[in-house]
Each structure stands twice: as structure tokens, then as C-alpha cells.
Amino acid sequence: MPKPIYVLNGPNLNLLGTRQPHIYGADSLDDIRRRCEARAAALGHTVVFRQSNKEGELVDWLNEAATAASAVVLNPAAYGHTSVALYDAIKAMQTPVVECHLSNPMAREAFRHHSYVSMAAVGTVSGFGARSYELALDAAAGLAAV
Ligand code: CA2
């Protein structure tokens, strides 16, 4: 069995399913975790699924994933638009990172159009709701270092 794919989630994604379903869909983060586990199993992988509202904790998990994960799916949420620390953490690792967003930030406010994470990730999947995670997992599994 390959090393797990880490699925890391940034600030406020713990609120999914409670507010703004017209933007982010009706699934809770727990629903998305279950979808990721099912998709990963179908691909012959396991997932480590985590969420944090703290930038430093996400950096710690990326540092950990550099040796413990075969690939990473990262929804950095708002930190994607602001965090040089996430950019540096991704640049410091060889493990492939796939950025993932529920909504399409490019179709939203101008402040969402820039992503530090996009500058460091292998690629980005956005705009497909919870399905973005499954598509990002497909990409991550294809890139995974065994
Ligand atoms: O579309 C995405 O997945 C985002 O990463 C979500 C972030 C946003 O800042 C990014 O631009 C795009 C926001 C996550 C907040 O999620 C909430 C969910 C329910 C209610 C309130 C916030």
C-alpha cells in the first residue's frame, strides 16, 4: 500500500454545509471526507484528512507530508490568497501538491484571483464543488510517489 494522500483544508472550511450553500454546496466537511475516502479506496490509496484554521498548523502538516505522504490535495481556503508561508512550505517539498477549491476563485472577487499556492502547486482543480476534491484526488493519485 502506498503512503497516504494527505487532504488538507484551510480556514473556515469546518463551516461547510451550514452557510453559503449557493457558493460552496450543501456537503459538510465530513461528507467531503467520506467522498475522499471512497475515491481514494477506488484508486488504491488511503487518505489522511485534516482541517485547520491556523496557518502554522497547515505549514506543519505540509512539512510532515513531505516525508509521510505520497501526494497532497490542499484546499488552502483564504490562505491561498495571502500565505507566503504556504508557498514556501510547498516549494520546500518534493511530494506533489494539487490545489483544490470548491468554488472557482477566478470567477469571484478580484482579491481571490491571486493564489500563492497556485504558484507552487503542480496544478489546481476549482469550481466543481465537492467533486473538485475527487478530481484533485485523481490527479494526486496519478502523481503519487510510491
Ligand atoms: O472555493 C473554495 O474552496 C475556497 O477555497 C473557499 C474559501 C475561499 O476563501 C477561497 O477563495 C475559495 C472560503 C472557505 C470558507 O468556507 C465557508 C463555508 C461555509 C460558510 C462560510 C465559509
XYZ file of N, CA, C and O and ligand atoms in Angstrom:
606
model
N 0.859 -1.208 0.000
C 0.000 0.000 0.000
C 0.889 1.251 0.000
O 1.803 1.346 0.816
N 0.651 2.188 -0.921
C 1.467 3.414 -0.922
C 1.211 4.275 0.312
O 0.233 4.060 1.040
N 2.108 5.218 0.524
C 1.884 6.178 1.612
C 0.563 6.915 1.369
O 0.145 7.072 0.210
N -0.098 7.387 2.416
C -1.407 8.033 2.220
C -1.294 9.336 1.432
O -0.230 9.966 1.396
N -2.403 9.718 0.821
C -2.542 11.054 0.241
C -3.115 11.953 1.331
O -4.171 11.636 1.911
N -2.410 13.017 1.642
C -2.922 13.972 2.625
C -3.918 14.920 1.941
O -3.603 15.484 0.883
N -5.092 15.079 2.536
C -6.080 16.058 2.065
C -6.200 17.109 3.164
O -6.731 16.826 4.250
N -5.632 18.290 2.899
C -5.523 19.331 3.923
C -6.447 20.503 3.586
O -6.505 20.944 2.425
N -7.131 20.983 4.593
C -8.163 22.008 4.412
C -7.907 23.198 5.318
O -7.631 23.036 6.514
N -8.047 24.397 4.753
C -7.740 25.611 5.472
C -8.927 26.239 6.180
O -9.958 25.600 6.393
N -8.774 27.519 6.528
C -9.680 28.182 7.458
C -11.127 28.276 6.986
O -11.394 28.529 5.812
N -12.005 28.065 7.937
C -13.460 28.192 7.801
C -14.118 27.049 7.039
O -15.344 26.998 6.945
N -13.328 26.130 6.502
C -13.953 25.004 5.793
C -14.682 24.077 6.766
O -15.517 23.276 6.346
N -14.410 24.215 8.058
C -15.199 23.499 9.076
C -16.659 23.945 9.053
O -17.535 23.256 9.585
N -16.937 25.105 8.440
C -18.311 25.637 8.409
C -19.128 25.121 7.227
O -20.306 25.447 7.097
N -18.507 24.339 6.365
C -19.213 23.861 5.164
C -20.511 23.157 5.529
O -20.564 22.389 6.497
N -21.530 23.409 4.720
C -22.823 22.758 4.939
C -23.731 23.537 5.862
O -24.907 23.199 6.003
N -23.187 24.575 6.490
C -24.010 25.350 7.425
C -24.434 26.682 6.824
O -25.493 27.205 7.167
N -23.569 27.287 5.973
C -23.846 28.603 5.388
C -23.334 28.657 3.957
O -22.499 27.855 3.573
N -23.865 29.596 3.187
C -23.420 29.860 1.812
C -23.411 28.615 0.919
O -22.450 28.400 0.155
N -24.482 27.794 0.964
C -24.507 26.603 0.098
C -24.547 26.954 -1.383
O -24.137 26.149 -2.224
N -25.026 28.180 -1.707
C -25.073 28.593 -3.124
C -23.655 28.766 -3.682
O -23.461 28.714 -4.898
N -22.683 28.980 -2.800
C -21.293 29.128 -3.261
C -20.521 27.815 -3.084
O -19.793 27.385 -3.984
N -20.700 27.185 -1.907
C -19.823 26.060 -1.557
C -20.525 24.701 -1.565
O -19.876 23.679 -1.324
N -21.838 24.679 -1.854
C -22.548 23.405 -1.885
C -23.098 23.040 -0.514
O -22.851 23.720 0.489
N -23.843 21.948 -0.479
C -24.554 21.540 0.731
C -23.770 20.535 1.566
O -24.111 20.275 2.726
N -22.721 19.970 1.009
C -21.957 18.947 1.741
C -21.227 19.570 2.925
O -20.662 20.665 2.814
N -21.201 18.851 4.028
C -20.346 19.239 5.160
C -18.919 18.752 4.874
O -18.687 17.937 3.961
N -17.978 19.206 5.690
C -16.591 18.739 5.504
C -16.498 17.241 5.788
O -15.704 16.543 5.157
N -17.335 16.774 6.700
C -17.365 15.331 6.979
C -17.870 14.548 5.754
O -17.365 13.460 5.455
N -18.871 15.097 5.066
C -19.341 14.462 3.818
C -18.204 14.406 2.798
O -18.007 13.383 2.117
N -17.456 15.495 2.698
C -16.347 15.536 1.733
C -15.271 14.533 2.135
O -14.686 13.859 1.278
N -15.008 14.429 3.442
C -14.029 13.423 3.905
C -14.451 12.026 3.451
O -13.633 11.256 2.925
N -15.737 11.707 3.619
C -16.213 10.365 3.216
C -16.056 10.172 1.703
O -15.662 9.099 1.238
N -16.373 11.211 0.927
C -16.211 11.102 -0.533
C -14.746 10.872 -0.896
O -14.428 10.091 -1.800
N -13.853 11.580 -0.190
C -12.410 11.424 -0.470
C -11.945 10.015 -0.109
O -11.161 9.408 -0.859
N -12.409 9.499 1.019
C -12.005 8.145 1.425
C -12.468 7.120 0.400
O -11.711 6.204 0.042
N -13.701 7.287 -0.108
C -14.235 6.337 -1.092
C -13.459 6.432 -2.409
O -13.092 5.410 -3.008
N -13.198 7.666 -2.840
C -12.474 7.855 -4.109
C -11.048 7.300 -4.000
O -10.549 6.640 -4.916
N -10.396 7.606 -2.866
C -9.023 7.121 -2.670
C -9.002 5.596 -2.665
O -8.119 4.980 -3.282
N -9.963 4.966 -1.999
C -10.008 3.498 -1.945
C -10.147 2.924 -3.351
O -9.492 1.935 -3.703
N -10.995 3.550 -4.175
C -11.182 3.081 -5.548
C -9.890 3.204 -6.350
O -9.675 2.466 -7.320
N -9.028 4.136 -5.941
C -7.757 4.363 -6.643
C -6.610 3.579 -6.010
O -5.456 3.705 -6.429
N -6.922 2.796 -4.951
C -5.883 2.009 -4.288
C -5.047 2.813 -3.308
O -3.907 2.453 -3.010
N -5.638 3.901 -2.781
C -4.924 4.764 -1.837
C -5.738 4.925 -0.550
O -6.929 4.610 -0.498
N -5.066 5.447 0.465
C -5.757 5.886 1.678
C -5.555 7.393 1.805
O -4.657 7.961 1.175
N -6.400 8.029 2.625
C -6.240 9.473 2.839
C -6.067 9.776 4.323
O -6.621 9.088 5.187
N -5.287 10.803 4.575
C -5.254 11.459 5.888
C -5.940 12.796 5.667
O -5.476 13.597 4.847
N -7.075 13.016 6.323
C -7.929 14.177 6.031
C -7.952 15.097 7.245
O -8.338 14.671 8.345
N -7.530 16.331 7.071
C -7.432 17.276 8.204
C -7.894 18.674 7.807
O -7.816 19.054 6.635
N -8.323 19.423 8.803
C -8.694 20.847 8.606
C -8.131 21.669 9.749
O -8.142 21.235 10.908
N -7.637 22.866 9.420
C -7.199 23.784 10.472
C -7.517 25.221 10.098
O -7.465 25.591 8.920
N -7.810 26.009 11.121
C -7.988 27.454 10.929
C -6.681 28.206 11.155
O -6.665 29.434 11.076
N -5.592 27.468 11.411
C -4.320 28.100 11.774
C -3.281 27.882 10.673
O -2.956 26.741 10.317
N -2.752 28.974 10.163
C -1.779 28.912 9.066
C -0.573 28.044 9.442
O -0.127 27.203 8.650
N -0.039 28.242 10.661
C 1.148 27.500 11.079
C 0.903 26.002 11.150
O 1.808 25.197 10.876
N -0.298 25.616 11.521
C -0.607 24.185 11.599
C -0.627 23.575 10.192
O -0.137 22.459 9.974
N -1.146 24.332 9.230
C -1.127 23.848 7.839
C 0.311 23.712 7.340
O 0.649 22.750 6.644
N 1.177 24.674 7.717
C 2.600 24.581 7.356
C 3.206 23.324 7.979
O 3.918 22.560 7.312
N 2.920 23.081 9.269
C 3.434 21.875 9.937
C 2.992 20.609 9.200
O 3.776 19.671 9.017
N 1.748 20.567 8.776
C 1.237 19.368 8.102
C 1.882 19.187 6.724
O 2.120 18.058 6.290
N 2.144 20.291 6.030
C 2.854 20.179 4.745
C 4.269 19.664 4.978
O 4.762 18.801 4.239
N 4.942 20.175 6.016
C 6.291 19.671 6.355
C 6.228 18.169 6.630
O 7.087 17.402 6.185
N 5.218 17.744 7.375
C 5.034 16.316 7.695
C 4.781 15.515 6.409
O 5.346 14.427 6.214
N 3.929 16.079 5.533
C 3.559 15.372 4.303
C 4.761 15.160 3.389
O 4.765 14.228 2.575
N 5.783 16.007 3.523
C 6.963 15.877 2.666
C 7.592 14.501 2.790
O 8.171 14.000 1.821
N 7.459 13.864 3.958
C 8.007 12.513 4.108
C 6.915 11.458 4.302
O 7.118 10.300 3.963
N 5.761 11.849 4.828
C 4.749 10.856 5.214
C 3.681 10.604 4.151
O 2.944 9.629 4.240
N 3.600 11.494 3.153
C 2.526 11.373 2.155
C 3.092 11.027 0.785
O 4.233 11.368 0.464
N 2.247 10.381 -0.028
C 2.648 10.130 -1.415
C 2.252 11.306 -2.305
O 2.819 11.487 -3.388
N 1.285 12.100 -1.870
C 0.849 13.303 -2.581
C -0.058 14.082 -1.623
O -0.506 13.545 -0.601
N -0.328 15.330 -1.973
C -1.179 16.182 -1.132
C -2.246 16.838 -1.999
O -1.941 17.334 -3.098
N -3.482 16.833 -1.503
C -4.546 17.689 -2.035
C -4.744 18.784 -0.997
O -5.007 18.491 0.172
N -4.604 20.038 -1.419
C -4.669 21.158 -0.479
C -5.735 22.150 -0.908
O -5.648 22.723 -2.005
N -6.771 22.313 -0.063
C -7.660 23.460 -0.209
C -7.215 24.475 0.835
O -7.592 24.371 2.007
N -6.415 25.450 0.413
C -5.869 26.398 1.386
C -6.883 27.416 1.855
O -6.576 28.220 2.745
N -8.083 27.398 1.239
C -9.115 28.403 1.509
C -8.500 29.800 1.375
O -7.686 30.024 0.473
N -8.822 30.728 2.250
C -8.361 32.114 2.061
C -6.849 32.243 2.149
O -6.271 33.181 1.572
N -6.169 31.321 2.837
C -4.705 31.417 2.928
C -4.027 31.259 1.569
O -2.894 31.689 1.390
N -4.708 30.642 0.625
C -4.129 30.560 -0.715
C -3.837 31.942 -1.291
O -2.856 32.130 -2.008
N -4.694 32.897 -0.924
C -4.569 34.248 -1.483
C -3.561 35.109 -0.723
O -3.213 36.189 -1.188
N -3.134 34.640 0.443
C -2.328 35.519 1.315
C -1.009 34.925 1.781
O -0.149 35.670 2.247
N -0.846 33.608 1.712
C 0.203 32.981 2.519
C 1.495 32.665 1.762
O 1.584 31.670 1.027
N 2.509 33.475 2.003
C 3.849 33.155 1.501
C 4.391 31.927 2.249
O 5.167 31.142 1.697
N 3.964 31.739 3.498
C 4.419 30.584 4.280
C 3.958 29.268 3.635
O 4.734 28.294 3.577
N 2.739 29.222 3.123
C 2.283 28.004 2.425
C 3.079 27.825 1.123
O 3.487 26.710 0.782
N 3.311 28.925 0.412
C 4.127 28.859 -0.821
C 5.500 28.265 -0.501
O 5.959 27.335 -1.182
N 6.155 28.787 0.537
C 7.496 28.310 0.885
C 7.467 26.835 1.289
O 8.364 26.071 0.921
N 6.445 26.438 2.051
C 6.353 25.039 2.501
C 6.199 24.097 1.310
O 6.814 23.021 1.267
N 5.397 24.486 0.334
C 5.192 23.623 -0.848
C 6.467 23.569 -1.686
O 6.877 22.510 -2.157
N 7.117 24.735 -1.836
C 8.356 24.779 -2.610
C 9.457 23.932 -1.970
O 10.353 23.442 -2.666
N 9.382 23.759 -0.636
C 10.425 23.023 0.092
C 10.244 21.514 0.003
O 11.093 20.764 0.481
N 9.136 21.044 -0.575
C 8.867 19.595 -0.605
C 8.888 19.064 -2.035
O 8.588 19.782 -2.982
N 9.233 17.789 -2.140
C 9.222 17.156 -3.466
C 7.912 16.426 -3.717
O 7.552 16.154 -4.864
N 7.212 16.095 -2.650
C 5.903 15.436 -2.767
C 4.952 16.341 -3.555
O 4.851 17.533 -3.249
N 4.268 15.810 -4.574
C 3.395 16.665 -5.383
C 2.189 17.196 -4.604
O 1.564 16.464 -3.832
N 1.878 18.465 -4.835
C 0.732 19.114 -4.186
C -0.248 19.565 -5.271
O 0.144 20.264 -6.216
N -1.511 19.162 -5.127
C -2.586 19.584 -6.026
C -3.487 20.538 -5.248
O -4.027 20.180 -4.202
N -3.624 21.765 -5.751
C -4.512 22.745 -5.115
C -5.957 22.450 -5.515
O -6.220 22.038 -6.661
N -6.863 22.686 -4.595
C -8.273 22.332 -4.827
C -9.169 23.407 -4.223
O -8.904 23.889 -3.114
N -10.185 23.821 -4.968
C -11.188 24.761 -4.439
C -12.581 24.289 -4.837
O -12.788 23.831 -5.974
N -13.525 24.468 -3.944
C -14.923 24.151 -4.244
C -15.475 25.097 -5.303
O -16.091 24.689 -6.289
N -15.289 26.394 -5.061
C -15.752 27.416 -5.996
C -14.646 27.700 -7.009
O -13.546 27.136 -6.916
N -14.951 28.569 -7.976
C -13.934 29.000 -8.941
C -13.486 30.405 -8.557
O -14.152 31.390 -8.911
N -12.379 30.532 -7.837
C -11.963 31.860 -7.367
C -11.799 32.875 -8.496
O -12.015 34.075 -8.286
N -11.447 32.420 -9.693
C -11.249 33.361 -10.811
C -12.557 33.997 -11.270
O -12.545 35.017 -11.962
N -13.683 33.384 -10.916
C -14.986 33.932 -11.300
C -15.591 34.755 -10.162
O -16.752 35.158 -10.243
N -14.786 35.013 -9.124
C -15.302 35.732 -7.955
C -14.572 37.075 -7.785
O -14.068 37.628 -8.746
N -14.522 37.567 -6.561
C -13.937 38.889 -6.320
C -12.457 38.926 -6.745
O -11.754 37.919 -6.653
N -12.000 40.126 -7.090
C -10.621 40.271 -7.587
C -9.597 39.800 -6.562
O -8.550 39.252 -6.938
N -9.891 39.973 -5.272
C -8.888 39.577 -4.271
C -8.690 38.061 -4.217
O -7.726 37.588 -3.619
N -9.586 37.308 -4.868
C -9.411 35.843 -4.909
C -8.660 35.400 -6.173
O -8.455 34.208 -6.387
N -8.299 36.340 -7.033
C -7.715 35.950 -8.324
C -6.254 35.557 -8.224
O -5.728 34.911 -9.130
N -5.593 35.986 -7.138
C -4.198 35.591 -6.969
C -4.101 34.477 -5.939
O -4.764 34.529 -4.890
N -3.271 33.472 -6.233
C -3.039 32.385 -5.273
C -1.550 32.084 -5.181
O -0.927 31.680 -6.169
N -0.981 32.286 -3.992
C 0.406 31.869 -3.760
C 0.547 30.363 -3.924
O 1.572 29.870 -4.400
N -0.487 29.639 -3.523
C -0.433 28.173 -3.614
C -0.384 27.727 -5.079
O 0.350 26.801 -5.427
N -1.136 28.411 -5.947
C -1.098 28.052 -7.377
C 0.303 28.181 -7.955
O 0.683 27.443 -8.873
N 1.082 29.137 -7.406
C 2.437 29.373 -7.922
C 3.389 28.242 -7.551
O 4.459 28.112 -8.160
N 3.008 27.429 -6.562
C 3.895 26.352 -6.101
C 3.328 24.956 -6.382
O 4.095 23.990 -6.473
N 2.007 24.840 -6.526
C 1.373 23.525 -6.722
C 1.628 23.010 -8.138
O 1.926 23.774 -9.055
N 1.470 21.693 -8.288
C 1.579 21.109 -9.639
C 0.441 21.618 -10.516
O 0.621 21.924 -11.696
N -0.751 21.718 -9.949
C -1.917 22.180 -10.689
C -3.056 22.463 -9.747
O -2.959 22.204 -8.541
N -4.154 22.971 -10.307
C -5.308 23.388 -9.499
C -6.595 22.838 -10.095
O -6.769 22.868 -11.317
N -7.488 22.340 -9.225
C -8.847 21.955 -9.629
C -9.791 22.864 -8.866
O -9.748 22.909 -7.631
N -10.644 23.591 -9.571
C -11.557 24.503 -8.872
C -12.871 24.622 -9.616
O -12.930 24.453 -10.836
N -13.925 24.881 -8.844
C -15.205 25.223 -9.444
C -16.196 24.083 -9.565
O -17.299 24.287 -10.070
N -15.854 22.902 -9.086
C -16.733 21.742 -9.254
C -17.378 21.290 -7.954
O -17.835 20.149 -7.840
N -17.418 22.176 -6.961
C -17.989 21.807 -5.670
C -17.193 20.675 -5.046
O -15.975 20.558 -5.244
N -17.901 19.789 -4.315
C -17.210 18.678 -3.652
C -16.491 17.781 -4.656
O -15.495 17.130 -4.327
N -16.992 17.781 -5.882
C -16.348 16.965 -6.931
C -14.912 17.439 -7.213
O -14.087 16.672 -7.702
N -14.626 18.708 -6.917
C -13.240 19.186 -7.092
C -12.268 18.302 -6.316
O -11.151 18.035 -6.776
N -12.685 17.877 -5.113
C -11.793 17.042 -4.296
C -11.539 15.695 -4.966
O -10.425 15.174 -4.946
N -12.601 15.098 -5.535
C -12.432 13.792 -6.195
C -11.535 13.926 -7.426
O -10.660 13.078 -7.668
N -11.728 14.997 -8.182
C -10.890 15.221 -9.364
C -9.445 15.494 -8.949
O -8.498 15.012 -9.590
N -9.272 16.247 -7.859
C -7.921 16.523 -7.363
C -7.264 15.236 -6.864
O -6.055 15.028 -7.059
N -8.057 14.357 -6.251
C -7.509 13.066 -5.808
C -7.091 12.214 -6.998
O -6.057 11.532 -6.941
N -7.883 12.230 -8.063
C -7.495 11.503 -9.285
C -6.131 11.989 -9.763
O -5.240 11.182 -10.095
N -5.961 13.325 -9.790
C -4.682 13.894 -10.235
C -3.572 13.523 -9.263
O -2.468 13.124 -9.682
N -3.853 13.634 -7.960
C -2.827 13.347 -6.950
C -2.390 11.888 -7.023
O -1.200 11.580 -6.926
N -3.357 10.980 -7.209
C -3.014 9.552 -7.295
C -2.144 9.289 -8.520
O -1.227 8.461 -8.472
N -2.397 10.017 -9.596
C -1.578 9.862 -10.803
C -0.156 10.367 -10.612
O 0.768 9.905 -11.283
N 0.002 11.321 -9.712
C 1.323 11.907 -9.461
C 2.052 11.238 -8.305
O 3.242 11.486 -8.105
N 1.321 10.433 -7.523
C 1.836 9.966 -6.226
C 3.170 9.254 -6.355
O 3.350 8.370 -7.197
N 4.083 9.659 -5.477
C 5.365 8.970 -5.348
C 5.152 7.809 -4.384
O 4.720 8.013 -3.260
N 5.400 6.587 -4.847
C 5.096 5.396 -4.030
C 6.071 5.300 -2.856
O 7.229 5.614 -2.981
O -13.825 27.630 -3.037
C -13.044 27.273 -2.157
O -12.854 26.096 -1.849
C -12.294 28.350 -1.353
O -11.014 27.834 -1.023
C -13.118 28.597 -0.107
C -12.555 29.719 0.763
C -12.316 30.971 -0.066
O -11.676 31.967 0.736
C -11.473 30.699 -1.297
O -11.382 31.904 -2.051
C -12.102 29.628 -2.153
C -13.529 30.048 1.894
C -13.856 28.899 2.783
C -14.939 29.327 3.727
O -15.942 28.322 3.738
C -17.146 28.628 4.280
C -18.110 27.641 4.223
C -19.352 27.870 4.714
C -19.666 29.077 5.284
C -18.707 30.065 5.362
C -17.444 29.835 4.859
